[in-house]
Amino acid sequence: MTRVYLRWVPAAVVTAVITAGALAVPLQAGASVDLPDKTPQEVLELIGDSTKDSLSGTIEQTSNLGLPDLSAGGSAGGSAGGDEAASALELLTGDHTARVYVDGHDKKRVQVMDRMAERDLIINGYDVWLWDSKENTATHVAVPPHDKGDFPKPGDTPTPAELAEKFLEAVDPATEVTVDDDTEVAGRTAYDLVLTPRSSEDTLVGSVSIAVDSETGLPLRVQVTAQGETEPAFLLEFTELSLETPDADIFEFEPPPGATVKEKELPEHPSKDGKTDGDHDDFPGEVSGSGWDTVIELPAGSAPAELTESPMFAQATEAVDEGAVLSTTLLNILITDDGRVYVGSVPVERLQSAAAGG
Amino acid sequence: MLLALAAVPVLIAVAVRLSSSPPEPGRGPPFLDRVTQNGLFVSITALVVCIPLFLPLTVGVVAGDTIAGEANLGTLRYLLVVPAGRVRLLLVKFAGAAAFCLAATLTVVASGALIGAALFPVGPVTLLSGDTISVGESILRSLLVAGYVTVSLLGLSAIGLFISTLTVVPVGAMAATIVLSVVAQVLGALPQFEWLHPWLFSHYWLDFADLLRQPIAWTSFGDNALLQAGYAAVFGALAYGRFVTKDILS
Amino acid sequence: MGEQPNPAVELAIETRGLTKRFGHQTAVNAVDLAVPRGSVFGFLGPNGSGKTTTIRLALGLAAATSGQVSVLGQTMPGRLKDVLPRVGALVEGPGFYPFLSGAANLHRLDSADRYAPSATRRARVHRALDRVGLGHAAGKKVGAYSLGMKQRLGLANALLMPRELLVLDEPTNGLDPQGTREVRNLVRSLAAEGTTVFVSSHLLAEVEQMCSHIAVMSVGSLVAQGTLDELRRAGESRVRVRTPDIAAALRVLAALGLAPEQTEPPGRAGGDGNDDSHDDGVVSAPLAPDSRPAEAIVAALVAGGVRVRGFTVERASLEDRFVALTGEGFDIAQ
Ligand SMILES: Nc1ncnc2c1ncn2[C@@H]1O[C@H](COP(=O)(O)OP(=O)(O)OP(=O)(O)O)[C@@H](O)[C@H]1O
Ligand SMILES: [Mg+2]
């Protein structure tokens, strides 16, 4: 009887509506936005004029570097070991969600939300705390008064603004700056500034696009696309953003009872903006080249033996004359047999020649 | 079944208590190392242990039994002749399954808190963010977590309800539901199915830990509730379509 | 919708062209049932003839492949919610939770009924259990009930509320003689209160004793339906004459237009202690419904000089009729 089929109609309709709704939501997020046109220079100025320095929000980082997923070992239940380099690598390659709270220049809290665990960086004036819930350790770093400002932490997920600043610093004649279609990030309208290396031979980077909040000039999203790819290899964006000043007690941190508390001395020569993605750094490395084809050299012994000797390392890398190469879509890393490390968004040959030259 | 669930935290607490060396941080289930410092963590550790298999197992048994069990006993035809109304029966059965999810979760949490308080010191609780909250607030958080886990299981309950309308063999429906929960988690662990992950009903199961941050990260709670509501709506509608047209021949 | 109020008799159950197929097997084939209100309706048929299936269709448990059913004047399953509260049913044996007591099972089923007042629930459960003789076993787990006890509990469930129609599928299945008799009395007393009772059964003697109407199913089709008397009358009756004058009796009966035959030779029909009867034989003849009354036949025999020592008019038994309608074969038809 036809009645029988009619009874299935609600099921079909509900399923259809929900599927359609679920598919439509992401589409809607990308719905077209139309802002008054701005030239690249105007957008750059918008960023430069940005005074917004208190906010709270959620940042998502996705990396699609073509590396084995190292984050799997570090999530729920597994042991990541205490190795900072591994942890930094994990932060760089995995997908992460972090909440950031910023109030002025001397109060900041970043919460990297791992599954069942959390890593925190809390900056409150001269006190800097690093907290790792999995290891149950709190590390305190006292910042001397003259070193006010962002404190670098290896493996800290930077905000899109910090990352954007770094890319913008590198804007030079070798970079073509354009403005793409207006977009929407974290519910805010934004200009999409695109930086493209003029020469595609010296670097692996295809383009960097920075979504800039149309109202405040705050960078909301940074996407790095590798040469010849269409999907971004690296994405850092706000998924939620509030421009209100966060509660002061968010920046209060007391090591919880039972936690291991460590005191750490500040490194001797903190650089002005020690970011951690490996290209600008606060450790004694050498930087050669500039802009897109920068190569960083770390001295012998930088690659820990347990890393280079682990079977996973052998699996992930490719042997070359000088040592082993870890290739990703955005970044090549050459680890020489004597433990020097060369990193750059450049073809492997350039790293090899840098290694030979050094 | 609830008794078996209540036994899990007891087992964990007793095992930790009896072992000579306290668990090291970062080894074993998350939070295990906190248990010796604060008994209230027994609840959370027990939940982490129960969520992947034990809770879905009991929920699968209950949800798979809803309609098929009645059909198997022959009580279904008498309920329908009463008449209980097919839609009403489905709603009551789903509510029953949901109530079981809540009861099961609360059992784990309550039994964990009690055994934890009995065997270990109790004091202010350290959250994932490193902040410390009072015992009273920690109980509130535990209840929130219980609510989260209950909601997490609703999608599976709806699936079980639907499968249960397909058969008169309750064991078959239970097994199918449990197998699905395992399959979902296996798929969730395979990076090859990454595009599918946000659609799996088990996707947010372990994210209840977001309620243990300071401030509470509500996003996963909302996403989870939305996802589970979607599953409940789709499979509820499927169960409706199946059940109102079904010939009751048992 | 398709309701046509029948001026003559109000029908408790009416089906028109009711058909149910399971795959390619037709379990119920174009059945037109008419169960008058106030009747005790016997629903007969061999195993697998489609009785239970018809009942399921009437109660809205299964959907008909084609045809209509109306119960208590309302179409089913469309008006199911209005109809079923007025119907008590026992379908294909009882179904209860084995881990609950008999009383608890009834409580549960009763609380599923929105029309059943909860205030009187306890009393009604108690009364229903008493009525089927389970008063003493009310607190016992159903898992520990015997077959007959479960069957009684099923009956009690149908009696929880006053009903206009009771549908009982093989109610005496598994009952002891006392139980069977009680069910019979119960059905009679319910019928006396005005409840229509629709009983399916294989026990012809039972049906014969309690039913006013009968329908017979065979291989999914309805082969006969009517009052008990109509059905019996439709079967053939016979006259039996016990006499030593066999030849004369045969002659007289033949003269009356009957087709007599000697069923027992002289000397065989005796043995009732009568000294005269040692040389009796029996002549019998089928009696057409329109033939002469029995007393006229006796008068003709006596007038013809036949020593009539015994004379009976045998109505066909329901069993004869049943077998005639549904066939001799023991094997299940489909
Ligand atoms: N679920 C089913 N699937 C397929 N065929 C069925 C089903 N239920 C019943 N049948 C078939 O329908 C026919 C009628 O079955 P039904 O149960 O109505 O017989 P019945 O007259 O009640 O027999 P009984 O006197 O043994 O109770 C049978 O041939 C049976 O095989
Ligand atoms: Mg039957």
Tab-separated table of C-alpha atoms in Angstrom, chain C:
chain	number	residue	atom	x	y	z
C	1	MET	CA	-14.544	6.422	5.751
C	2	GLY	CA	-15.910	3.227	4.272
C	3	GLU	CA	-18.336	2.726	7.116
C	4	GLN	CA	-21.767	1.591	6.161
C	5	PRO	CA	-24.044	1.256	9.172
C	6	ASN	CA	-25.762	-2.053	8.761
C	7	PRO	CA	-29.412	-1.560	9.608
C	8	ALA	CA	-30.051	-5.176	10.456
C	9	VAL	CA	-27.269	-6.065	12.876
C	10	GLU	CA	-24.533	-3.949	14.303
C	11	LEU	CA	-21.245	-5.710	13.747
C	12	ALA	CA	-18.475	-5.927	16.293
C	13	ILE	CA	-15.962	-7.035	13.677
C	14	GLU	CA	-16.415	-6.740	9.982
C	15	THR	CA	-13.888	-7.493	7.321
C	16	ARG	CA	-14.248	-7.017	3.605
C	17	GLY	CA	-11.972	-8.784	1.187
C	18	LEU	CA	-9.341	-8.988	3.902
C	19	THR	CA	-6.138	-10.397	2.467
C	20	LYS	CA	-2.675	-10.850	3.929
C	21	ARG	CA	0.255	-12.226	2.035
C	22	PHE	CA	3.574	-13.292	3.479
C	23	GLY	CA	5.813	-13.275	0.483
C	24	HIS	CA	3.964	-15.353	-2.070
C	25	GLN	CA	1.985	-17.262	0.521
C	26	THR	CA	-1.520	-15.990	1.112
C	27	ALA	CA	-2.221	-16.490	4.811
C	28	VAL	CA	-5.593	-14.758	4.701
C	29	ASN	CA	-7.429	-14.711	1.427
C	30	ALA	CA	-10.334	-12.320	0.789
C	31	VAL	CA	-12.074	-12.953	4.080
C	32	ASP	CA	-15.478	-11.344	4.711
C	33	LEU	CA	-16.184	-11.811	8.376
C	34	ALA	CA	-19.279	-10.457	10.081
C	35	VAL	CA	-19.306	-10.775	13.839
C	36	PRO	CA	-22.588	-9.485	15.268
C	37	ARG	CA	-22.522	-7.531	18.489
C	38	GLY	CA	-23.545	-9.522	21.517
C	39	SER	CA	-22.638	-12.838	19.964
C	40	VAL	CA	-20.206	-15.442	21.136
C	41	PHE	CA	-18.424	-16.048	17.903
C	42	GLY	CA	-16.447	-19.225	17.378
C	43	PHE	CA	-13.622	-18.915	14.873
C	44	LEU	CA	-12.593	-22.346	13.682
C	45	GLY	CA	-9.986	-23.695	11.353
C	46	PRO	CA	-7.144	-26.179	11.155
C	47	ASN	CA	-3.634	-25.217	12.133
C	48	GLY	CA	-2.186	-22.639	9.800
C	49	SER	CA	-5.538	-21.715	8.314
C	50	GLY	CA	-5.051	-18.031	9.118
C	51	LYS	CA	-7.029	-17.489	12.300
C	52	THR	CA	-4.329	-15.780	14.276
C	53	THR	CA	-3.299	-13.753	11.261
C	54	THR	CA	-6.871	-12.520	10.844
C	55	ILE	CA	-6.942	-11.541	14.501
C	56	ARG	CA	-3.638	-9.663	14.147
C	57	LEU	CA	-5.061	-7.764	11.198
C	58	ALA	CA	-8.217	-6.929	13.115
C	59	LEU	CA	-6.228	-5.628	16.075
C	60	GLY	CA	-3.936	-3.499	13.930
C	61	LEU	CA	-0.828	-5.493	14.806
C	62	ALA	CA	-0.188	-6.204	11.174
C	63	ALA	CA	-1.181	-4.306	8.065
C	64	ALA	CA	-3.476	-5.987	5.571
C	65	THR	CA	-2.212	-6.484	2.044
C	66	SER	CA	-5.649	-5.463	0.845
C	67	GLY	CA	-9.192	-5.258	2.124
C	68	GLN	CA	-10.727	-3.469	5.068
C	69	VAL	CA	-11.377	-4.243	8.688
C	70	SER	CA	-13.661	-2.388	10.980
C	71	VAL	CA	-13.952	-3.111	14.654
C	72	LEU	CA	-16.811	-1.786	16.772
C	73	GLY	CA	-17.895	0.288	13.816
C	74	GLN	CA	-14.526	2.021	13.309
C	75	THR	CA	-12.017	1.329	10.580
C	76	MET	CA	-8.778	-0.266	11.592
C	77	PRO	CA	-5.980	0.506	11.844
C	78	GLY	CA	-6.926	4.148	11.270
C	79	ARG	CA	-9.037	4.491	14.400
C	80	LEU	CA	-6.938	2.111	16.429
C	81	LYS	CA	-6.590	4.521	19.326
C	82	ASP	CA	-10.358	4.822	19.754
C	83	VAL	CA	-11.115	1.173	19.228
C	84	LEU	CA	-8.528	-0.786	21.133
C	85	PRO	CA	-9.289	0.576	24.614
C	86	ARG	CA	-12.690	-1.039	24.219
C	87	VAL	CA	-11.213	-4.360	23.182
C	88	GLY	CA	-9.641	-7.002	25.376
C	89	ALA	CA	-7.412	-9.470	23.636
C	90	LEU	CA	-5.443	-12.637	24.033
C	91	VAL	CA	-3.386	-13.159	20.912
C	92	GLU	CA	-1.584	-16.406	20.256
C	93	GLY	CA	-0.801	-17.260	23.821
C	94	PRO	CA	0.229	-14.989	26.634
C	95	GLY	CA	3.331	-12.783	26.618
C	96	PHE	CA	4.661	-11.577	29.928
C	97	TYR	CA	7.889	-10.534	31.599
C	98	PRO	CA	9.126	-13.677	33.312
C	99	PHE	CA	11.006	-11.708	35.957
C	100	LEU	CA	7.913	-9.888	37.187
C	101	SER	CA	5.051	-11.306	39.231
C	102	GLY	CA	1.685	-11.884	37.625
C	103	ALA	CA	0.200	-8.875	39.369
C	104	ALA	CA	3.156	-6.666	38.438
C	105	ASN	CA	2.792	-7.683	34.804
C	106	LEU	CA	-0.849	-6.673	34.827
C	107	HIS	CA	0.034	-3.402	36.554
C	108	ARG	CA	2.536	-2.642	33.831
C	109	LEU	CA	0.161	-3.364	30.987
C	110	ASP	CA	-2.615	-1.456	32.662
C	111	SER	CA	-0.445	1.597	33.185
C	112	ALA	CA	0.316	1.606	29.451
C	113	ASP	CA	-3.420	2.158	28.906
C	114	ARG	CA	-4.198	5.843	29.030
C	115	TYR	CA	-7.861	5.219	29.611
C	116	ALA	CA	-7.368	2.938	32.598
C	117	PRO	CA	-7.756	4.941	35.814
C	118	SER	CA	-4.729	4.426	38.020
C	119	ALA	CA	-6.774	4.917	41.169
C	120	THR	CA	-8.632	1.664	40.689
C	121	ARG	CA	-5.699	-0.217	39.175
C	122	ARG	CA	-4.869	-2.286	42.209
C	123	ALA	CA	-8.482	-3.320	42.709
C	124	ARG	CA	-8.980	-4.113	39.039
C	125	VAL	CA	-5.831	-6.213	38.827
C	126	HIS	CA	-6.928	-8.051	41.929
C	127	ARG	CA	-10.390	-8.707	40.563
C	128	ALA	CA	-9.123	-9.877	37.182
C	129	LEU	CA	-6.704	-12.287	38.835
C	130	ASP	CA	-9.466	-13.635	41.052
C	131	ARG	CA	-11.721	-14.083	38.094
C	132	VAL	CA	-9.266	-16.437	36.405
C	133	GLY	CA	-8.438	-18.223	39.631
C	134	LEU	CA	-4.940	-16.806	40.004
C	135	GLY	CA	-5.635	-14.911	43.235
C	136	HIS	CA	-3.183	-17.066	45.164
C	137	ALA	CA	-0.407	-16.932	42.602
C	138	ALA	CA	-0.584	-13.170	42.045
C	139	GLY	CA	2.762	-12.519	43.729
C	140	LYS	CA	4.612	-15.335	42.016
C	141	LYS	CA	7.048	-14.611	39.212
C	142	VAL	CA	5.556	-15.369	35.833
C	143	GLY	CA	8.689	-17.326	34.981
C	144	ALA	CA	7.570	-19.808	37.587
C	145	TYR	CA	4.026	-20.091	36.231
C	146	SER	CA	2.805	-23.253	34.533
C	147	LEU	CA	1.504	-23.112	30.967
C	148	GLY	CA	-2.088	-22.985	32.131
C	149	MET	CA	-1.329	-20.320	34.717
C	150	LYS	CA	0.226	-18.123	32.065
C	151	GLN	CA	-2.800	-18.682	29.870
C	152	ARG	CA	-5.041	-17.635	32.738
C	153	LEU	CA	-2.944	-14.560	33.304
C	154	GLY	CA	-3.394	-13.711	29.639
C	155	LEU	CA	-7.142	-13.932	30.141
C	156	ALA	CA	-6.912	-11.770	33.237
C	157	ASN	CA	-5.143	-9.133	31.171
C	158	ALA	CA	-8.045	-9.072	28.724
C	159	LEU	CA	-10.415	-8.613	31.646
C	160	LEU	CA	-8.651	-5.698	33.323
C	161	MET	CA	-11.159	-3.208	32.061
C	162	PRO	CA	-14.786	-3.632	31.098
C	163	ARG	CA	-14.667	-4.286	27.369
C	164	GLU	CA	-17.146	-4.223	24.551
C	165	LEU	CA	-15.310	-6.870	22.625
C	166	LEU	CA	-13.071	-9.686	23.711
C	167	VAL	CA	-10.833	-11.347	21.176
C	168	LEU	CA	-9.554	-14.615	22.533
C	169	ASP	CA	-7.154	-16.665	20.453
C	170	GLU	CA	-7.341	-20.238	21.748
C	171	PRO	CA	-8.156	-19.261	25.326
C	172	THR	CA	-8.408	-22.792	26.662
C	173	ASN	CA	-5.027	-23.842	25.312
C	174	GLY	CA	-3.207	-25.634	28.118
C	175	LEU	CA	-6.013	-25.323	30.646
C	176	ASP	CA	-7.127	-28.169	32.902
C	177	PRO	CA	-10.766	-29.383	32.727
C	178	GLN	CA	-11.746	-27.063	35.566
C	179	GLY	CA	-10.038	-24.184	33.846
C	180	THR	CA	-11.715	-24.991	30.559
C	181	ARG	CA	-15.045	-25.058	32.279
C	182	GLU	CA	-14.329	-21.820	34.042
C	183	VAL	CA	-13.431	-20.166	30.783
C	184	ARG	CA	-16.670	-21.410	29.312
C	185	ASN	CA	-18.618	-20.007	32.247
C	186	LEU	CA	-16.642	-16.806	32.070
C	187	VAL	CA	-17.421	-16.368	28.402
C	188	ARG	CA	-21.086	-17.058	29.055
C	189	SER	CA	-21.281	-14.570	31.871
C	190	LEU	CA	-19.435	-11.936	29.852
C	191	ALA	CA	-21.786	-12.528	26.969
C	192	ALA	CA	-24.704	-12.187	29.350
C	193	GLU	CA	-23.338	-8.764	30.308
C	194	GLY	CA	-23.445	-7.843	26.647
C	195	THR	CA	-19.803	-8.275	25.718
C	196	THR	CA	-19.150	-9.650	22.271
C	197	VAL	CA	-16.708	-12.535	22.485
C	198	PHE	CA	-14.678	-13.648	19.487
C	199	VAL	CA	-13.017	-16.989	20.261
C	200	SER	CA	-10.731	-18.940	18.032
C	201	SER	CA	-10.395	-22.560	18.912
C	202	HIS	CA	-9.834	-26.089	17.727
C	203	LEU	CA	-11.935	-27.591	20.469
C	204	LEU	CA	-15.192	-28.145	18.676
C	205	ALA	CA	-17.013	-29.415	21.734
C	206	GLU	CA	-16.057	-26.230	23.527
C	207	VAL	CA	-17.187	-24.060	20.703
C	208	GLU	CA	-20.394	-26.004	20.360
C	209	GLN	CA	-21.154	-25.437	24.010
C	210	MET	CA	-20.532	-21.748	24.212
C	211	CYS	CA	-20.870	-20.146	20.833
C	212	SER	CA	-23.886	-18.656	19.190
C	213	HIS	CA	-22.100	-18.000	15.899
C	214	ILE	CA	-19.380	-19.785	14.026
C	215	ALA	CA	-17.013	-19.163	11.163
C	216	VAL	CA	-14.712	-21.722	9.644
C	217	MET	CA	-11.397	-20.929	7.982
C	218	SER	CA	-9.579	-23.236	5.646
C	219	VAL	CA	-6.281	-22.483	3.938
C	220	GLY	CA	-6.737	-18.771	4.459
C	221	SER	CA	-10.289	-18.590	3.167
C	222	LEU	CA	-13.529	-18.344	5.034
C	223	VAL	CA	-15.524	-21.460	4.093
C	224	ALA	CA	-18.566	-21.091	6.299
C	225	GLN	CA	-20.063	-18.544	8.628
C	226	GLY	CA	-23.361	-18.217	10.447
C	227	THR	CA	-25.190	-19.129	13.644
C	228	LEU	CA	-24.412	-22.461	15.197
C	229	ASP	CA	-27.812	-23.772	14.176
C	230	GLU	CA	-27.493	-22.597	10.607
C	231	LEU	CA	-24.209	-24.326	10.319
C	232	ARG	CA	-25.415	-27.542	11.824
C	233	ARG	CA	-28.490	-27.492	9.706
C	234	ALA	CA	-26.399	-27.019	6.649
C	235	GLY	CA	-24.889	-30.386	7.449
C	236	GLU	CA	-26.935	-33.516	6.912
C	237	SER	CA	-29.063	-35.061	9.644
C	238	ARG	CA	-30.020	-38.731	9.587
C	239	VAL	CA	-32.895	-40.763	10.910
C	240	ARG	CA	-32.004	-44.018	12.605
C	241	VAL	CA	-34.608	-46.650	13.075
C	242	ARG	CA	-33.950	-49.660	15.263
C	243	THR	CA	-36.240	-52.497	14.332
C	244	PRO	CA	-36.224	-56.226	13.641
C	245	ASP	CA	-38.290	-55.552	10.465
C	246	ILE	CA	-35.505	-54.375	8.266
C	247	ALA	CA	-37.126	-54.981	4.927
C	248	ALA	CA	-40.375	-53.272	5.873
C	249	ALA	CA	-38.569	-50.281	7.253
C	250	LEU	CA	-36.517	-49.903	4.100
C	251	ARG	CA	-39.670	-50.033	2.018
C	252	VAL	CA	-41.604	-47.507	4.075
C	253	LEU	CA	-38.736	-45.046	4.184
C	254	ALA	CA	-38.161	-45.347	0.473
C	255	ALA	CA	-41.850	-44.682	-0.072
C	256	LEU	CA	-41.396	-41.452	1.891
C	257	GLY	CA	-38.818	-40.324	-0.633
C	258	LEU	CA	-35.793	-40.990	1.534
C	259	ALA	CA	-32.781	-43.054	0.567
C	260	PRO	CA	-32.600	-45.630	3.366
C	261	GLU	CA	-29.860	-48.172	3.900
C	262	GLN	CA	-29.277	-50.909	6.380
C	263	THR	CA	-26.488	-49.746	8.605
C	264	GLU	CA	-26.503	-52.773	10.899
C	265	PRO	CA	-27.883	-56.257	10.233
C	266	PRO	CA	-30.406	-57.867	12.636
C	267	GLY	CA	-28.953	-59.079	15.914
C	268	ARG	CA	-26.205	-56.483	15.947
C	269	ALA	CA	-28.029	-53.455	17.269
C	270	GLY	CA	-29.031	-55.053	20.522
C	271	GLY	CA	-27.180	-55.220	23.797
C	272	ASP	CA	-29.105	-52.619	25.736
C	273	GLY	CA	-30.428	-55.305	28.115
C	274	ASN	CA	-33.817	-55.471	26.492
C	275	ASP	CA	-34.788	-59.073	25.890
C	276	ASP	CA	-36.651	-58.168	22.723
C	277	SER	CA	-33.744	-56.444	21.121
C	278	HIS	CA	-31.547	-59.420	20.324
C	279	ASP	CA	-32.761	-59.540	16.718
C	280	ASP	CA	-32.778	-55.752	16.041
C	281	GLY	CA	-31.067	-54.121	13.116
C	282	VAL	CA	-30.647	-50.488	12.198
C	283	VAL	CA	-31.870	-48.712	9.144
C	284	SER	CA	-30.856	-45.145	8.590
C	285	ALA	CA	-31.456	-42.509	5.977
C	286	PRO	CA	-30.150	-39.006	5.393
C	287	LEU	CA	-32.706	-36.358	6.176
C	288	ALA	CA	-32.973	-33.428	3.867
C	289	PRO	CA	-33.728	-30.121	5.582
C	290	ASP	CA	-37.060	-29.903	3.803
C	291	SER	CA	-38.226	-33.487	4.384
C	292	ARG	CA	-41.098	-34.455	6.641
C	293	PRO	CA	-40.988	-33.954	10.370
C	294	ALA	CA	-39.737	-36.867	12.412
C	295	GLU	CA	-43.115	-37.680	13.957
C	296	ALA	CA	-44.650	-38.136	10.509
C	297	ILE	CA	-41.933	-40.615	9.630
C	298	VAL	CA	-42.543	-42.564	12.848
C	299	ALA	CA	-46.291	-42.589	12.131
C	300	ALA	CA	-45.675	-43.914	8.614
C	301	LEU	CA	-43.365	-46.629	9.929
C	302	VAL	CA	-45.860	-47.752	12.552
C	303	ALA	CA	-48.630	-47.682	10.002
C	304	GLY	CA	-46.477	-49.828	7.710
C	305	GLY	CA	-46.231	-52.493	10.425
C	306	VAL	CA	-42.661	-51.825	11.351
C	307	ARG	CA	-41.898	-52.580	14.968
C	308	VAL	CA	-40.113	-49.391	15.842
C	309	ARG	CA	-37.962	-50.125	18.851
C	310	GLY	CA	-35.831	-47.068	18.580
C	311	PHE	CA	-35.983	-43.880	16.563
C	312	THR	CA	-33.477	-41.046	16.559
C	313	VAL	CA	-32.833	-38.045	14.417
C	314	GLU	CA	-29.094	-37.496	14.444
C	315	ARG	CA	-27.954	-34.011	13.810
C	316	ALA	CA	-24.568	-33.908	12.115
C	317	SER	CA	-21.906	-33.224	14.737
C	318	LEU	CA	-19.945	-30.042	14.363
C	319	GLU	CA	-16.915	-32.216	13.903
C	320	ASP	CA	-18.453	-33.914	10.895
C	321	ARG	CA	-19.296	-30.521	9.531
C	322	PHE	CA	-15.860	-29.185	10.235
C	323	VAL	CA	-14.147	-32.076	8.527
C	324	ALA	CA	-16.547	-31.827	5.630
C	325	LEU	CA	-15.632	-28.160	5.223
C	326	THR	CA	-11.915	-28.301	5.790
C	327	GLY	CA	-11.054	-31.728	4.423
C	328	GLU	CA	-9.898	-34.968	5.988
C	329	GLY	CA	-6.224	-34.479	5.426
C	330	PHE	CA	-4.046	-34.309	8.470
C	331	ASP	CA	-1.214	-32.463	6.772
C	332	ILE	CA	-0.992	-28.714	7.057
C	333	ALA	CA	-2.337	-27.256	3.859
C	334	GLN	CA	0.300	-24.579	3.296
